[in-house]
Amino acid sequence: MTATLRVRGSVRQISGTLVMGVVNASPESFSDAGQYATLDDRIALADGLVAAGADVIDIGGQSAITNQPEVQAALEIERVVPIVEWVHRAHPDVLISVDTYKPPVVDAVLAAGADIINDVSGLLHPEVAGQAGAAGAALVIMHNRARPKVRLQDPDLYDDVLADVVSFLATRMERAVQAGMPREGIVLDPGPDFTKTPQQTLAVLRGLDALRALGRPLLLALSRKDFLGAILNRPPRGRDAGSLAALALLGAAGGNIARVHDVAASVDVVRTVEHLMGRQELSGTYLLPEELRHERGAAGSPAAT
């Protein structure tokens, strides 16, 4: 699938998968656990993600973790705007996404240079769609049957979880269009783990073709998620191999943006998938250079195998 996405007046053809690196500007992050505590740490992280090949940087000032209250909009702005401004100046070719659903934060980050609003609330505040549309920014709409920061996992919540995701996102997309958001600027996120048990998340991910039929790019926010923890019996930082496996399988269809923590490894996965799927090709005359055929030993000679 090739998807078209309009961002700030430019149209991007997404035949494969764009890689979105995560910058958590929140000490309560479930994955980073406050590892990047200062603004300098977070800017250095963003810089490293770009160097590793990220097409998009996603900046969040409020973690989705559910054992803490929502962050006040003013604090969220304080956390994310300086990073948005820095990435906008330092890496003008990289798309900037901000993970927020609060209208005051949306106004602030769009003014600072954000290109994408990543709304994990499922348009809790419909005016966010109008704000993004007026600025020419793209908008991610995520399936979520609860208010942000509220944990809802009920095996009996859905008669058909995949049908619910498709219906919810189709309806929210129409609301966004009515609010002034151009359809070609919308990205859809099936919301792995959000108001879903691990098994419900798997049921949705196995049926993504039904969601692709809506004709919009998909955000694959798979990295380190709880459904992988359930499969692998590992905490978040032990789920990277599973994250890459999920990306390889679900990214094969194309038309995706993958939100990831390990950008360098994810870029390698995407590049490999693109060549295996025939969307990228090696020259028929290309031969691997000698320096890439062997690991080098301490003295510069090929290492023993």
XYZ file of C-alpha atoms in Angstrom:
305
model
C 0.000 0.000 0.000
C 1.207 3.494 -0.849
C -0.324 6.236 1.283
C -0.310 9.974 0.704
C 0.156 12.394 3.587
C -0.102 16.183 3.349
C 1.986 18.059 5.917
C 2.548 21.836 5.936
C 1.718 22.146 2.242
C 3.918 19.252 1.086
C 2.619 15.880 -0.056
C 4.579 12.789 0.943
C 4.156 9.433 -0.730
C 4.642 6.729 1.902
C 5.197 3.473 0.056
C 6.988 1.764 2.922
C 7.426 2.879 6.526
C 8.637 6.169 7.980
C 10.496 5.780 11.283
C 9.347 7.996 14.159
C 11.780 8.247 17.074
C 10.444 8.903 20.577
C 11.589 11.712 22.874
C 9.854 11.418 26.229
C 10.040 14.786 27.987
C 8.254 13.370 31.005
C 9.946 11.809 34.045
C 7.016 9.427 34.507
C 7.590 7.641 31.161
C 6.865 3.904 31.370
C 9.788 3.063 29.099
C 12.541 5.596 29.818
C 11.795 5.950 33.548
C 13.303 9.429 33.739
C 16.499 8.441 31.921
C 16.501 11.758 30.033
C 15.956 14.143 32.901
C 17.139 17.518 31.567
C 16.443 19.589 28.487
C 20.028 19.024 27.326
C 19.540 15.244 27.707
C 16.365 15.348 25.628
C 17.889 17.504 22.909
C 20.881 15.168 22.741
C 18.474 12.237 22.431
C 16.572 13.934 19.595
C 19.847 14.713 17.829
C 20.949 11.092 18.156
C 17.644 9.791 16.814
C 17.982 11.990 13.732
C 21.564 10.802 13.242
C 20.311 7.213 13.471
C 17.892 7.836 10.598
C 14.594 8.983 12.108
C 12.203 10.577 9.610
C 9.993 11.934 12.398
C 10.662 12.926 16.010
C 7.693 12.448 18.371
C 7.937 14.573 21.514
C 5.710 13.941 24.508
C 5.354 15.938 27.711
C 2.851 13.593 29.368
C 3.361 9.863 29.601
C 0.464 7.513 28.893
C 1.229 5.720 32.167
C -2.003 5.356 34.132
C -0.897 5.483 37.773
C -0.436 9.264 37.740
C -2.786 12.201 37.004
C -2.855 14.257 33.819
C -0.158 16.919 33.509
C -1.269 20.543 33.482
C -1.109 22.106 30.007
C 1.343 24.794 31.159
C 3.826 22.176 32.386
C 3.434 20.147 29.213
C 4.175 23.271 27.149
C 7.227 24.003 29.293
C 8.527 20.486 28.684
C 7.982 20.156 24.940
C 8.171 23.584 23.269
C 11.948 24.078 23.735
C 12.593 20.686 22.124
C 10.233 21.443 19.236
C 11.968 24.763 18.665
C 15.418 23.153 18.734
C 14.551 20.328 16.312
C 12.834 22.819 14.020
C 16.031 24.907 13.846
C 18.600 22.125 13.823
C 16.857 19.581 11.580
C 14.445 21.397 9.253
C 13.991 18.318 7.036
C 12.768 16.127 9.905
C 9.063 16.071 10.706
C 8.185 17.043 14.276
C 5.291 15.302 15.998
C 3.946 16.193 19.436
C 2.031 13.660 21.497
C -0.780 15.764 23.005
C -4.557 16.189 22.990
C -4.872 19.490 24.882
C -5.857 22.552 22.821
C -3.494 25.012 24.619
C -0.553 22.674 24.062
C -1.548 22.199 20.414
C -1.537 25.963 19.865
C 1.882 26.329 21.490
C 3.616 23.506 19.641
C 2.171 24.434 16.250
C 3.500 27.969 16.750
C 6.897 26.477 17.684
C 7.123 24.456 14.458
C 5.407 21.102 15.047
C 4.227 19.328 11.886
C 2.059 16.574 13.378
C -0.305 16.424 16.349
C -0.389 12.895 17.756
C -3.704 12.760 19.644
C -3.937 9.622 21.796
C -7.347 10.622 23.165
C -9.352 9.833 20.038
C -10.253 13.533 19.671
C -11.410 14.140 23.223
C -11.323 17.815 22.223
C -12.627 18.015 18.628
C -11.247 21.557 18.224
C -7.756 20.021 18.031
C -8.615 18.865 14.504
C -9.487 22.424 13.491
C -6.276 23.749 15.057
C -4.135 21.258 13.152
C -6.038 21.821 9.927
C -5.713 25.612 10.120
C -1.943 25.285 10.588
C -1.541 22.785 7.745
C -0.266 20.166 10.188
C -1.057 16.461 10.058
C -3.178 14.783 12.740
C -2.929 11.285 14.221
C -6.227 9.960 15.550
C -5.958 6.978 17.887
C -8.578 4.461 18.963
C -9.180 4.867 22.682
C -12.409 4.125 24.563
C -11.294 5.793 27.806
C -10.048 9.191 28.846
C -6.240 9.494 28.689
C -4.461 8.214 31.810
C -7.396 5.910 32.631
C -6.633 2.196 32.474
C -9.432 0.137 30.965
C -8.787 -3.517 30.212
C -11.892 -5.667 30.012
C -12.007 -8.957 28.089
C -15.754 -8.414 27.564
C -15.595 -4.774 26.456
C -16.057 -5.508 22.743
C -18.223 -7.911 20.782
C -15.705 -7.485 17.934
C -12.689 -5.367 18.825
C -11.474 -4.974 15.230
C -14.897 -3.778 14.065
C -14.963 -1.309 16.951
C -11.556 0.111 16.020
C -12.526 0.540 12.363
C -15.888 2.123 13.192
C -14.431 4.428 15.857
C -11.630 5.711 13.626
C -13.894 6.148 10.587
C -16.300 8.206 12.707
C -13.561 10.299 14.298
C -12.006 10.929 10.915
C -15.289 12.337 9.630
C -15.580 14.558 12.715
C -12.060 15.827 12.114
C -12.876 16.642 8.490
C -16.023 18.488 9.566
C -13.893 20.470 12.049
C -11.574 21.647 9.271
C -8.917 18.926 9.075
C -8.197 17.842 5.478
C -8.626 14.110 5.037
C -5.234 13.829 3.316
C -3.559 15.091 6.489
C -4.990 12.371 8.764
C -3.089 9.338 10.105
C -4.927 6.523 11.912
C -3.604 4.658 14.959
C -5.271 1.401 16.074
C -4.095 2.081 19.653
C -2.250 -1.068 20.733
C -2.765 -1.602 24.497
C -5.081 1.415 24.878
C -8.406 0.118 26.291
C -7.409 -3.332 25.067
C -6.185 -6.510 26.680
C -3.096 -8.084 25.085
C -5.306 -10.558 23.234
C -7.571 -7.759 21.948
C -4.516 -5.857 20.725
C -3.351 -8.944 18.847
C -6.795 -9.353 17.266
C -6.617 -5.769 15.968
C -3.060 -6.077 14.680
C -3.931 -9.300 12.843
C -6.724 -7.440 11.036
C -4.987 -4.230 9.986
C -6.098 -4.681 6.361
C -9.606 -3.647 7.481
C -8.157 -0.414 8.821
C -5.972 0.172 5.757
C -9.175 0.057 3.703
C -10.007 3.507 5.129
C -7.266 4.806 2.843
C -5.056 6.604 5.350
C -1.513 5.959 6.588
C -1.307 3.949 9.798
C 0.738 4.802 12.851
C 2.235 1.567 14.167
C 3.012 2.371 17.808
C 4.233 -1.112 18.684
C 7.514 -0.474 20.418
C 7.863 -1.975 23.919
C 4.107 -2.241 24.348
C 2.383 -4.418 26.961
C 1.108 -6.944 24.421
C 4.769 -7.735 23.720
C 5.399 -7.995 27.455
C 2.585 -10.545 27.629
C 4.066 -12.555 24.769
C 7.673 -12.366 25.938
C 7.234 -12.119 29.728
C 9.652 -9.182 29.809
C 9.573 -5.574 31.112
C 9.632 -2.675 28.604
C 13.366 -2.507 27.858
C 13.472 -6.256 27.296
C 10.909 -6.086 24.493
C 13.062 -4.616 21.712
C 13.491 -7.874 19.764
C 9.729 -8.396 19.836
C 9.195 -4.773 18.777
C 11.427 -5.286 15.734
C 9.720 -8.547 14.814
C 6.307 -6.855 14.946
C 7.599 -3.973 12.833
C 9.008 -6.331 10.197
C 5.751 -8.241 9.859
C 3.247 -5.384 10.064
C 5.396 -2.934 8.117
C 5.567 -5.209 5.085
C 2.248 -3.880 3.755
C 3.591 -0.313 3.453
C 1.909 3.016 4.082
C 3.048 3.253 7.700
C 4.722 5.452 10.265
C 6.411 3.349 12.968
C 6.795 4.934 16.412
C 9.903 3.328 17.911
C 12.462 3.651 20.688
C 15.394 1.941 18.918
C 15.645 4.004 15.743
C 18.877 2.550 14.337
C 17.653 -1.064 14.526
C 14.218 -0.074 13.209
C 15.754 1.711 10.219
C 17.662 -1.503 9.441
C 14.432 -3.513 9.675
C 12.558 -1.108 7.386
C 15.378 -1.048 4.832
C 15.539 -4.855 4.775
C 11.765 -5.201 4.426
C 11.700 -2.626 1.629
C 14.249 -4.603 -0.375
C 12.583 -7.951 0.291
C 9.229 -6.516 -0.802
C 10.781 -5.057 -3.965
C 9.987 -1.436 -3.126
C 13.726 -0.750 -3.122
C 16.290 -2.507 -5.294
C 20.013 -3.128 -5.379
C 21.909 -2.521 -8.590
C 22.514 -5.707 -10.535
C 26.212 -4.864 -10.667
C 26.630 -4.143 -6.955
C 29.084 -6.346 -5.059
C 29.651 -6.023 -1.345
C 33.032 -4.342 -0.708
C 35.695 -6.367 1.050
C 35.664 -4.161 4.151
C 32.019 -5.112 4.726
C 32.456 -8.839 4.152
C 34.426 -9.503 7.323
C 34.697 -8.192 10.833
C 38.171 -6.755 11.365
C 40.502 -8.131 13.999
C 42.630 -6.058 16.373
C 45.467 -5.813 13.851
C 43.162 -4.875 11.000
C 43.023 -8.337 9.434
C 39.797 -10.332 9.078
C 38.768 -11.828 12.408
C 38.741 -15.588 12.773
C 35.348 -17.235 12.462
